[in-house]
PDB file of C-alpha atoms and ligand atoms in Angstrom:
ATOM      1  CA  UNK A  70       0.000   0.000   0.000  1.00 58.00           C
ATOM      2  CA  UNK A  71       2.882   2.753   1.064  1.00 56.00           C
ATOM      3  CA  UNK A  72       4.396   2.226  -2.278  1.00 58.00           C
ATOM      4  CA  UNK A  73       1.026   2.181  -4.866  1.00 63.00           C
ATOM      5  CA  UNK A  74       0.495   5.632  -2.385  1.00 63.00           C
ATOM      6  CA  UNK A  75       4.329   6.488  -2.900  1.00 60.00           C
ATOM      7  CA  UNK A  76       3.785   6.169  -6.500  1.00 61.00           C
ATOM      8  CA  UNK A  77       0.649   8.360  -6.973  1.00 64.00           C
ATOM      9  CA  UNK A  78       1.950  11.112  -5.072  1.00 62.00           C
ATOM     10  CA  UNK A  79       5.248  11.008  -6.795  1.00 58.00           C
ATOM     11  CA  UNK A  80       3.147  10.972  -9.998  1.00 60.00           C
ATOM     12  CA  UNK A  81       1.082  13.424  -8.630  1.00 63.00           C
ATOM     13  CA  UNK A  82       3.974  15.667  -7.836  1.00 57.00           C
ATOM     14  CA  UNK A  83       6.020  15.026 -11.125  1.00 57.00           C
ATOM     15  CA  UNK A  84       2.681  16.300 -12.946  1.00 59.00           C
ATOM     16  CA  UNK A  85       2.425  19.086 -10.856  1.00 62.00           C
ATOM     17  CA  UNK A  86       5.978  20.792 -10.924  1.00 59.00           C
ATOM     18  CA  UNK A  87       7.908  18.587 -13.128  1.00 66.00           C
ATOM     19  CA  UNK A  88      10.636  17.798 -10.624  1.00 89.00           C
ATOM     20  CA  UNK A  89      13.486  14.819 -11.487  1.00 95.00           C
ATOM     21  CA  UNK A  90      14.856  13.190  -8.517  1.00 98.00           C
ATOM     22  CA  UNK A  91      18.356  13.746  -7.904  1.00 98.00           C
ATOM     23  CA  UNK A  92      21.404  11.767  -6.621  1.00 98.00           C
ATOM     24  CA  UNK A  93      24.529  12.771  -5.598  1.00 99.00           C
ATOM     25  CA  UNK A  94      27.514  10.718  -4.989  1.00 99.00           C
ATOM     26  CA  UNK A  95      30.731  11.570  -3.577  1.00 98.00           C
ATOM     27  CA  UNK A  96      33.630   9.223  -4.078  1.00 98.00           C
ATOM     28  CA  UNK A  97      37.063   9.314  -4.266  1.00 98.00           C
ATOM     29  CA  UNK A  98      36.844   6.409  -7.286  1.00 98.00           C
ATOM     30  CA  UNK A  99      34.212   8.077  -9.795  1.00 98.00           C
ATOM     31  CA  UNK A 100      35.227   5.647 -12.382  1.00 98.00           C
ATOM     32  CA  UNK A 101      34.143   2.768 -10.565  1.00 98.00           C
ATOM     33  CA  UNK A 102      30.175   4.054 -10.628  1.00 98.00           C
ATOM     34  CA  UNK A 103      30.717   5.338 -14.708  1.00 96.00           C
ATOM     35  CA  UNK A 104      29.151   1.620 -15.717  1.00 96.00           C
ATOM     36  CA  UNK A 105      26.438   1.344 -13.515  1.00 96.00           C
ATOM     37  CA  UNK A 106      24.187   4.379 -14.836  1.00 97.00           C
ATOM     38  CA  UNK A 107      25.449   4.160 -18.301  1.00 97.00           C
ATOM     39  CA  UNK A 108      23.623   1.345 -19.641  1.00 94.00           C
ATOM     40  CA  UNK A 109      19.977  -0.193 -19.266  1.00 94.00           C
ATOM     41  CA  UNK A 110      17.020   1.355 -16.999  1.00 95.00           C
ATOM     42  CA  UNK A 111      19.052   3.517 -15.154  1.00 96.00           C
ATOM     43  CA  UNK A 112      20.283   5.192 -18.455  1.00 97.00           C
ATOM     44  CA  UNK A 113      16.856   5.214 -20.276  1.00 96.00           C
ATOM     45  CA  UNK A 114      15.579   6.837 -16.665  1.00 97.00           C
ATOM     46  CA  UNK A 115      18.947   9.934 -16.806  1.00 97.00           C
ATOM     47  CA  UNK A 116      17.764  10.067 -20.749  1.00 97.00           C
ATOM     48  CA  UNK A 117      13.795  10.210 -19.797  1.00 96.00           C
ATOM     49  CA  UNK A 118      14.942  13.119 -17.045  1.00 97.00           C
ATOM     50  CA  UNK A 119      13.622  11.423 -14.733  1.00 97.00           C
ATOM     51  CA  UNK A 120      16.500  11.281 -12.583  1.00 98.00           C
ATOM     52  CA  UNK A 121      20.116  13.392 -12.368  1.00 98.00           C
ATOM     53  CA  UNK A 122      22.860  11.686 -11.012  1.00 98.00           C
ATOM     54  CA  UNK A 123      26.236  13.354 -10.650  1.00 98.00           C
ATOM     55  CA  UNK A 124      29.153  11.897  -9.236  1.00 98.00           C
ATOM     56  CA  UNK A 125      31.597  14.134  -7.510  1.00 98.00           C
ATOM     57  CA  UNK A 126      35.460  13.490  -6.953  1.00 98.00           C
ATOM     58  CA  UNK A 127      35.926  14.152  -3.556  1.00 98.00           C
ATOM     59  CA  UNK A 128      39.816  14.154  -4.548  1.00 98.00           C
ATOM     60  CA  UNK A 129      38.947  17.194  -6.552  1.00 98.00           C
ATOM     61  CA  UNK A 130      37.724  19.055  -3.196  1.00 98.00           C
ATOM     62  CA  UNK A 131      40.930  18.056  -1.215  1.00 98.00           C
ATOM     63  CA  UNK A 132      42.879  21.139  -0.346  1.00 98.00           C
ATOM     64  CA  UNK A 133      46.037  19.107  -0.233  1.00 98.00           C
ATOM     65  CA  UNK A 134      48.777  19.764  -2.505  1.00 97.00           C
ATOM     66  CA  UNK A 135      49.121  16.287  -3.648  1.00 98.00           C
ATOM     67  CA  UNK A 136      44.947  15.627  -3.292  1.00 98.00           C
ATOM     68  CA  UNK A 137      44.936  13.734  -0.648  1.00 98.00           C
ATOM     69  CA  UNK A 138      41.944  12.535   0.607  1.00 98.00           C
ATOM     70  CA  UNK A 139      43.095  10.418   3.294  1.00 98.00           C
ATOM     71  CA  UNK A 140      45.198  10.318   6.589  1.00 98.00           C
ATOM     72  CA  UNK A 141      46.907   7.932   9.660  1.00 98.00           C
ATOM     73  CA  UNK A 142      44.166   6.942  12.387  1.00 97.00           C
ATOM     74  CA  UNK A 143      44.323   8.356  16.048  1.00 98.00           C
ATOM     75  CA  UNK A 144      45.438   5.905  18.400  1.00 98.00           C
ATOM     76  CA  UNK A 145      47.436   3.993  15.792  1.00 97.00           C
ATOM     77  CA  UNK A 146      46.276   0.443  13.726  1.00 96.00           C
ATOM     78  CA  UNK A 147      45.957  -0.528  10.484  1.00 96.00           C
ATOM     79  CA  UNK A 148      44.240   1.527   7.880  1.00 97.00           C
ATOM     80  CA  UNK A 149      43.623   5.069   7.271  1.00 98.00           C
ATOM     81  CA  UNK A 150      41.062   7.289   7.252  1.00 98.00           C
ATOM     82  CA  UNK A 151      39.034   9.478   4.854  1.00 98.00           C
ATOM     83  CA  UNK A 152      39.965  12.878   6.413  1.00 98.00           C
ATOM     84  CA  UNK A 153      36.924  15.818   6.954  1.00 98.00           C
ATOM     85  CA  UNK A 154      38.095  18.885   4.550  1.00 98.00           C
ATOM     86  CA  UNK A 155      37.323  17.391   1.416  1.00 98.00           C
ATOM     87  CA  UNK A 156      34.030  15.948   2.276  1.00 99.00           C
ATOM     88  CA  UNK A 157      33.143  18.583   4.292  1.00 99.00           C
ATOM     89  CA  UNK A 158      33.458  20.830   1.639  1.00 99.00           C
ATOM     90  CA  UNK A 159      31.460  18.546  -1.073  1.00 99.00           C
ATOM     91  CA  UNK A 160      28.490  18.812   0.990  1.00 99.00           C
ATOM     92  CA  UNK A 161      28.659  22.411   2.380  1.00 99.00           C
ATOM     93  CA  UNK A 162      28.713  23.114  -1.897  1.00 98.00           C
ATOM     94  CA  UNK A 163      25.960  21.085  -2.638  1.00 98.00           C
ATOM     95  CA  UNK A 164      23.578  22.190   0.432  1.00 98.00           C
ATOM     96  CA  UNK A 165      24.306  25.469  -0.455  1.00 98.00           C
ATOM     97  CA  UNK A 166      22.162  24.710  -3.467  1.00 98.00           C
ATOM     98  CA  UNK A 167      19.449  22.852  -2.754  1.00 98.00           C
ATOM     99  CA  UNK A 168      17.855  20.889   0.047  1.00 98.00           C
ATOM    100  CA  UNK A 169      18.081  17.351   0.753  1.00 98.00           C
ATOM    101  CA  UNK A 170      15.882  14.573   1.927  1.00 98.00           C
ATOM    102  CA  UNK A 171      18.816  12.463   2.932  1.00 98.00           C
ATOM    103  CA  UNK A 172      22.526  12.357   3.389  1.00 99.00           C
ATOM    104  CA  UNK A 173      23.377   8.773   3.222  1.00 99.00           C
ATOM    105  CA  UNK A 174      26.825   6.937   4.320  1.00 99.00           C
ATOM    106  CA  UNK A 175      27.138   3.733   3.044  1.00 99.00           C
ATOM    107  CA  UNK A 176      28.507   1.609   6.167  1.00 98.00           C
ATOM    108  CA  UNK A 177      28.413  -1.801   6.916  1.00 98.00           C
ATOM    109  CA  UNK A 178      26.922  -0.769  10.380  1.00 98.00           C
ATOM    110  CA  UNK A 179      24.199   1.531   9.196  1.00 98.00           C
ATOM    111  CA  UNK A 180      20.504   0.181   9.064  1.00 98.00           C
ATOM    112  CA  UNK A 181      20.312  -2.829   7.015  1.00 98.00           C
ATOM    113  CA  UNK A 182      18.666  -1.343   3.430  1.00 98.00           C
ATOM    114  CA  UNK A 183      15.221  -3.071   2.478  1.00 97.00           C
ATOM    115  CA  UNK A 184      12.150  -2.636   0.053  1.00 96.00           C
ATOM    116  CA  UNK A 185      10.555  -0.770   2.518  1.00 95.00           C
ATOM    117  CA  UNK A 186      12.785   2.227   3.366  1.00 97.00           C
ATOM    118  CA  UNK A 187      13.307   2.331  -0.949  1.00 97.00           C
ATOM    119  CA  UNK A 188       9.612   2.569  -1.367  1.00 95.00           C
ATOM    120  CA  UNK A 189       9.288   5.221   1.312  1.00 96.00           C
ATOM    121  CA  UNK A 190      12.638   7.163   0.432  1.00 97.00           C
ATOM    122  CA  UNK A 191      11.360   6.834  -3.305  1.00 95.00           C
ATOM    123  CA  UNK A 192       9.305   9.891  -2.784  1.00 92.00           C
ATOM    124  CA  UNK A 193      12.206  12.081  -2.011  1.00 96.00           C
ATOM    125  CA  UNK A 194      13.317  14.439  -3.967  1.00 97.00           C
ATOM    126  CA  UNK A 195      17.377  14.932  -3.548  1.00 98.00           C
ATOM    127  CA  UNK A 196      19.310  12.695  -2.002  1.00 98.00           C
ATOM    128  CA  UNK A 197      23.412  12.552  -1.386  1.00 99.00           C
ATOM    129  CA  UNK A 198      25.043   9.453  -1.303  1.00 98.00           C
ATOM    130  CA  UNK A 199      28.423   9.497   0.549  1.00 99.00           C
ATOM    131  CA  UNK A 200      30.831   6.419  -0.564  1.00 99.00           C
ATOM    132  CA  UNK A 201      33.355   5.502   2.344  1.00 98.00           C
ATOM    133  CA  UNK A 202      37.035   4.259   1.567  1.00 98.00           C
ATOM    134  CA  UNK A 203      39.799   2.407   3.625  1.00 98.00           C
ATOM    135  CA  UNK A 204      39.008   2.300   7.260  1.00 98.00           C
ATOM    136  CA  UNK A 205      35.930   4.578   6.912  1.00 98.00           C
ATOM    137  CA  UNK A 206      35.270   8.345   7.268  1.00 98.00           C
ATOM    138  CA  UNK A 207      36.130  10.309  10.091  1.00 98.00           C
ATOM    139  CA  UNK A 208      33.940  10.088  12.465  1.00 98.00           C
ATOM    140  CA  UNK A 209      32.766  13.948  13.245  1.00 98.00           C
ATOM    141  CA  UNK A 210      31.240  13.652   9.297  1.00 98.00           C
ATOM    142  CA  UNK A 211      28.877  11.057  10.198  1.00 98.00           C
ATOM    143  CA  UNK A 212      28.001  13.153  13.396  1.00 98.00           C
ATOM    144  CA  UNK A 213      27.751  16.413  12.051  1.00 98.00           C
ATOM    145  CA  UNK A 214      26.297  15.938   8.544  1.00 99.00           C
ATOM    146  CA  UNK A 215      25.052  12.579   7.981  1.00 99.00           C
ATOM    147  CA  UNK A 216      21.234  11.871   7.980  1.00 99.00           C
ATOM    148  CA  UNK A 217      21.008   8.001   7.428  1.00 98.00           C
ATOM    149  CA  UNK A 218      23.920   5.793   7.575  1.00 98.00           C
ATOM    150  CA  UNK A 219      23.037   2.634   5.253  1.00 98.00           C
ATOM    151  CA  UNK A 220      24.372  -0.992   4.934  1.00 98.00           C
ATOM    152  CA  UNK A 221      23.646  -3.309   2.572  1.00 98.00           C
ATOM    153  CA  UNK A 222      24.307  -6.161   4.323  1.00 98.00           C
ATOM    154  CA  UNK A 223      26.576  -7.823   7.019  1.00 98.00           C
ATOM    155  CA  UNK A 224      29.826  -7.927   5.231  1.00 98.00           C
ATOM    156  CA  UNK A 225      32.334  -5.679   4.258  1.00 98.00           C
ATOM    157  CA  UNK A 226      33.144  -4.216   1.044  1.00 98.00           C
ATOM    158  CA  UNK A 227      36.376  -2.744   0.250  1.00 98.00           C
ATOM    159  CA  UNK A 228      34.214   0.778  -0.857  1.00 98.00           C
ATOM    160  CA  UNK A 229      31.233   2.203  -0.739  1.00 98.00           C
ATOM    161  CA  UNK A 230      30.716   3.062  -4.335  1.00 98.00           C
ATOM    162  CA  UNK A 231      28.743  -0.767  -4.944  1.00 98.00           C
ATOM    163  CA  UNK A 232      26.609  -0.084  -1.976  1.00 98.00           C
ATOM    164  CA  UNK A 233      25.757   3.291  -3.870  1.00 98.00           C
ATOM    165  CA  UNK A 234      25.239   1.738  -7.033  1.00 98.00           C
ATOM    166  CA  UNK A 235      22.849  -0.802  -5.314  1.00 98.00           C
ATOM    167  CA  UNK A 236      20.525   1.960  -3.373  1.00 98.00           C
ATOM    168  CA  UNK A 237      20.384   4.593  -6.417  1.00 98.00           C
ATOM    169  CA  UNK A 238      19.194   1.498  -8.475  1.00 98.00           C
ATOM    170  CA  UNK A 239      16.254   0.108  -5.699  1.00 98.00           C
ATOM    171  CA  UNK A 240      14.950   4.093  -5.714  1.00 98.00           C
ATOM    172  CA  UNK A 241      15.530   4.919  -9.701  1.00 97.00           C
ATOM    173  CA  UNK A 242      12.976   2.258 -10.527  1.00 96.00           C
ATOM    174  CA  UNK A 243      10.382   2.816  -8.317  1.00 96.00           C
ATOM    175  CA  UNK A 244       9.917   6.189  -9.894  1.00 95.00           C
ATOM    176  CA  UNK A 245       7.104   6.337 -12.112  1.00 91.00           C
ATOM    177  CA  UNK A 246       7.746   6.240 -15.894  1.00 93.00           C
ATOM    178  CA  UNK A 247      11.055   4.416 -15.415  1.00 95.00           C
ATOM    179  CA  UNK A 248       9.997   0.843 -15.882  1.00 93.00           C
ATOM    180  CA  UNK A 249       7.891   0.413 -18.803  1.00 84.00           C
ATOM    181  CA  UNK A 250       5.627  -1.035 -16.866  1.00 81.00           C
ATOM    182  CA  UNK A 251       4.672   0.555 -13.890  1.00 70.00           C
ATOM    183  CA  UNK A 252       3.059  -2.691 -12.402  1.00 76.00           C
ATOM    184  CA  UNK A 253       6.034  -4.681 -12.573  1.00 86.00           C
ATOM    185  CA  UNK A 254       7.657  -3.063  -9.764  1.00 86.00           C
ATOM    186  CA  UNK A 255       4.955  -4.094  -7.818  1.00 83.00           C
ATOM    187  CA  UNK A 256       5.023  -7.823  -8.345  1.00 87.00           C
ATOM    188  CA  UNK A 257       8.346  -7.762  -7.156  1.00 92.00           C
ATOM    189  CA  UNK A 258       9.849 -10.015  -4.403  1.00 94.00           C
ATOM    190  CA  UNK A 259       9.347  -7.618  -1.078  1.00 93.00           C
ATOM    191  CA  UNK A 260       6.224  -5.524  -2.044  1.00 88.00           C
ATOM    192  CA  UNK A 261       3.419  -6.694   0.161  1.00 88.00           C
ATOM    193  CA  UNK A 262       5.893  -9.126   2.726  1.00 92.00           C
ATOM    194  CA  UNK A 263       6.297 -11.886  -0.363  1.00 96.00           C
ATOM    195  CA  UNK A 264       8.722 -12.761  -2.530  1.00 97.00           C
ATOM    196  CA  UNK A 265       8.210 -13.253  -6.175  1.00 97.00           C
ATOM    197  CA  UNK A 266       6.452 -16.232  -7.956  1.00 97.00           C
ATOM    198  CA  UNK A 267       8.520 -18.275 -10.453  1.00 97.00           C
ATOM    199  CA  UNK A 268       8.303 -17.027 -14.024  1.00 98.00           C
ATOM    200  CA  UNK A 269       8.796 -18.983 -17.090  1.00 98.00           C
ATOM    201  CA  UNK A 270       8.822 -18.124 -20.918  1.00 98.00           C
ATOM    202  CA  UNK A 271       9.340 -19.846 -24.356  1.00 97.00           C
ATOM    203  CA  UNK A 272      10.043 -22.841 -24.794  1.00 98.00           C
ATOM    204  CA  UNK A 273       6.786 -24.474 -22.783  1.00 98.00           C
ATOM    205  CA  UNK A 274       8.679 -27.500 -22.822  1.00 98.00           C
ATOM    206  CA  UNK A 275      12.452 -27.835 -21.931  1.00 98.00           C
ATOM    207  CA  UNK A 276      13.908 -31.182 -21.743  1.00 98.00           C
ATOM    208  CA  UNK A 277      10.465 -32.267 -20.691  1.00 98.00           C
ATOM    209  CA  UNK A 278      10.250 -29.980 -18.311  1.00 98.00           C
ATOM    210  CA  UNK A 279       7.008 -28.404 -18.775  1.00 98.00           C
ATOM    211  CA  UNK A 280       5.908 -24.926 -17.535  1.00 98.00           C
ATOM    212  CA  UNK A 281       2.647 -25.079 -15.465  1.00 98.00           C
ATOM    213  CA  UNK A 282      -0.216 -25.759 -17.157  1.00 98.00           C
ATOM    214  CA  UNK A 283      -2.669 -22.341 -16.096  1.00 98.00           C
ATOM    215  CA  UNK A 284      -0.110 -20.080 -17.250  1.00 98.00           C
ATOM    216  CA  UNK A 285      -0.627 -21.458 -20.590  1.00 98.00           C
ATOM    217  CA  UNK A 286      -4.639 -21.236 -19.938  1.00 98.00           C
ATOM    218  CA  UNK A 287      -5.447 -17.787 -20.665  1.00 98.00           C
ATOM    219  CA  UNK A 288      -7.581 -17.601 -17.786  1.00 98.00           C
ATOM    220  CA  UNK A 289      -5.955 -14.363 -15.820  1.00 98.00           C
ATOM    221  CA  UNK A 290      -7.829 -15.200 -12.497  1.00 98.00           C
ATOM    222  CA  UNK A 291      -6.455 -18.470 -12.258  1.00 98.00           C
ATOM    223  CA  UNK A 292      -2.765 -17.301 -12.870  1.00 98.00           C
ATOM    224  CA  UNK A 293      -3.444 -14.409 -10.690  1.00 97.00           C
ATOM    225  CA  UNK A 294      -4.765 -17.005  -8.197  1.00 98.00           C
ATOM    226  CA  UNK A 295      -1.612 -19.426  -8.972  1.00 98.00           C
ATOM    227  CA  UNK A 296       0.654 -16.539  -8.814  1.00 98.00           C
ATOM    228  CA  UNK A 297      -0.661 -15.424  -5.542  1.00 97.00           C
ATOM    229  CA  UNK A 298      -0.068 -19.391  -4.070  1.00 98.00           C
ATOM    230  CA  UNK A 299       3.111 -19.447  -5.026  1.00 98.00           C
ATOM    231  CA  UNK A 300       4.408 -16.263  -4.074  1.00 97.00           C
ATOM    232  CA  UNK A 301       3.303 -17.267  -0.625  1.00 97.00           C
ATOM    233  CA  UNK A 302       4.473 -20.582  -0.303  1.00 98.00           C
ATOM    234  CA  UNK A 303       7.795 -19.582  -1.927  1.00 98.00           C
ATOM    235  CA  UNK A 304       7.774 -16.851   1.216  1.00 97.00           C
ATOM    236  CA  UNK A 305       6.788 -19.665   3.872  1.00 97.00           C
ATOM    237  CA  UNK A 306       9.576 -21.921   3.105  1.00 98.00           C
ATOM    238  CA  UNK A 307      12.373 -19.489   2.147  1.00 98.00           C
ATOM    239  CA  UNK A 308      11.771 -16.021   4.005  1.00 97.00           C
ATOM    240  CA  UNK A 309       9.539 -16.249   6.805  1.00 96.00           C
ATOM    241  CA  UNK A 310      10.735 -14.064   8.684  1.00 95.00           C
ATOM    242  CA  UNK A 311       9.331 -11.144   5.903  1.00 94.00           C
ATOM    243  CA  UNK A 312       5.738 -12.872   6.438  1.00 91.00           C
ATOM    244  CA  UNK A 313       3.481 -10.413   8.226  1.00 76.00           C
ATOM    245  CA  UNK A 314       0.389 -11.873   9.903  1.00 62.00           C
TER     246      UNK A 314
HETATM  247  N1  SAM B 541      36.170  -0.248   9.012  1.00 73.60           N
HETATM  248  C1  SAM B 541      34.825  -0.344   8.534  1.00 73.60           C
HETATM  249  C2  SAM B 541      34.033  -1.258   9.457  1.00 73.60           C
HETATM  250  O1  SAM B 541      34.564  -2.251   9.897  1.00 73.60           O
HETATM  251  O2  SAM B 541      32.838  -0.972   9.678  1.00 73.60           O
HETATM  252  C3  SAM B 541      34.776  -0.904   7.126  1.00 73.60           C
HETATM  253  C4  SAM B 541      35.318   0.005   6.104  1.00 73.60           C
HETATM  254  S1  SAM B 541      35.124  -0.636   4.480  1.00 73.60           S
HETATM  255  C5  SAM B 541      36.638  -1.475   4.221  1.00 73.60           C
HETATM  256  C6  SAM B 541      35.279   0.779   3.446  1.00 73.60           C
HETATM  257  C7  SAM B 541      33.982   1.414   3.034  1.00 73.60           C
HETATM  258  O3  SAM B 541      33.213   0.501   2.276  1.00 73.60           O
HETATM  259  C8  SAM B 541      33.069   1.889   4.130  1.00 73.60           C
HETATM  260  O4  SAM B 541      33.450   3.134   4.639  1.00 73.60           O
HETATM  261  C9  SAM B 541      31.732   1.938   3.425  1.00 73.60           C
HETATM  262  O5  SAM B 541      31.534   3.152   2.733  1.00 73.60           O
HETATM  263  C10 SAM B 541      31.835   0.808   2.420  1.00 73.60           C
HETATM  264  N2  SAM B 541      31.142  -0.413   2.846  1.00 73.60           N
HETATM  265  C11 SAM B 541      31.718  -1.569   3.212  1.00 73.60           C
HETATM  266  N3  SAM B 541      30.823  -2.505   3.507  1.00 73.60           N
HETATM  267  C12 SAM B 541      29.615  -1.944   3.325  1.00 73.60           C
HETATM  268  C13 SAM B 541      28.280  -2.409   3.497  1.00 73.60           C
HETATM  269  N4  SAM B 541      28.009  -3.624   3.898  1.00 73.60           N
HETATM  270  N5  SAM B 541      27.269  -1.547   3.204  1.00 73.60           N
HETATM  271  C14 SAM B 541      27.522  -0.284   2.803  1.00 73.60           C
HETATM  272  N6  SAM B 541      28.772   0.209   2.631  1.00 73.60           N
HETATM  273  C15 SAM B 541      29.808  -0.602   2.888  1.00 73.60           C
END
């Protein structure tokens, strides 16, 4: 229900004042997020101007003479640590011209991100997206600007620019006009506590393996019906825990 209401209002909205959502991501690797919004939906959605994304090299910030964006821990160890000026500057810039819904720090101990804070945060309007490097960022950043910190799962990536990549993706295609089907989004595997049904296409018969018979029947309320069963037992056996009441 939040995201069919999500939708409409963003609809709503986009009608109203024609606004594209916006994403901003500040990295010291840019390169590594040039593939991810250069090809498919997320392309046809920058294309569509439906969303902006701009990635900013926080290296290009760095007051340093030799750019660097980095610097040894307090208290000693292994690893270094993204230092304040440059990212401090990055956002000051950017919230100097506009407002944002979120400032998000990818982290491995952030709140774990799920369909449910994508549908919600799907709404928003601008949103930075802060990719952490080495040990992590200093930790007066994440105290004096951060908004949400975000994991996207329990393990540990060696950046944050993939954990980026992954949360700009899960809110670009929830907004409306991006999929060419708005519906699909909504038979996905987390809208309404289920996961997915299994799908099949061409051939109807693979090594004798023979895709159910009602999907072939033409009669929608039965595969609606089907669908429905199987998304639900799928959810049972595999994720139960998602399985509200
Ligand atoms: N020292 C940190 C810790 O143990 O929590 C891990 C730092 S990790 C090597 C470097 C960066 O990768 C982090 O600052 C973060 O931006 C990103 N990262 C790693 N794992 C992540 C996860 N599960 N979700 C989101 N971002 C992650």
């Amino acid at each position: 229900m939040v995201f069919i209401w999500n939708t409409w209002k963003r609809f709503e909205y986009n009608f109203l004042y024609f606004c594209p959502m916006r994403i901003d991501i500040l990295t010291i690797l840019p390169q590594l997020l040039e593939s991810p919004f250069s090809d498919s939906i997320l392309k046809r959605a920058q294309t569509k101007g439906l969303v902006e994304v701009h990635i900013h090299d926080l290296r290009s910030y760095s007051t340093n003479k030799h750019k660097k964006v980095d610097d040894y821990a307090f208290g000693g160890g292994a690893g270094m640590v993204m230092t304040i000026q440059p990212i401090a500057d990055c956002i000051d810039e950017l919230k100097s011209e506009r407002e944002y819904d979120e400032i998000m720090y990818m982290t491995p101990d952030g709140e774990v991100w799920d369909q449910p804070t994508a549908n919600s945060l799907s709404m928003g309007e601008n949103f930075i997206l802060l990719c952490g490097h080495y040990k992590g960022i200093d930790e007066r950043i994440r105290e004096k600007y951060i908004t949400k910190e975000v994991s996207i799962g329990d393990y540990v990536l060696s950046g944050g620019e993939l954990a980026a990549a992954v949360v700009a993706d899960s809110l670009i295609r929830l907004i409306p006009g991006v999929l060419n089907d708005e519906t699909s989004a909504l038979t996905d595997s987390f809208q309404d506590n289920l996961l997915a049904p299994p799908v099949y296409t061409r051939p109807a018969n693979y090594e004798g393996m023979e895709v159910p018979k009602v999907l072939l029947s033409g009669n929608f309320k039965e595969i609606e019906k089907w669908r429905s069963e199987k998304a639900l037992e799928r959810t049972k056996t595999r994720r139960p825990d998602i399985l509200k009441d």
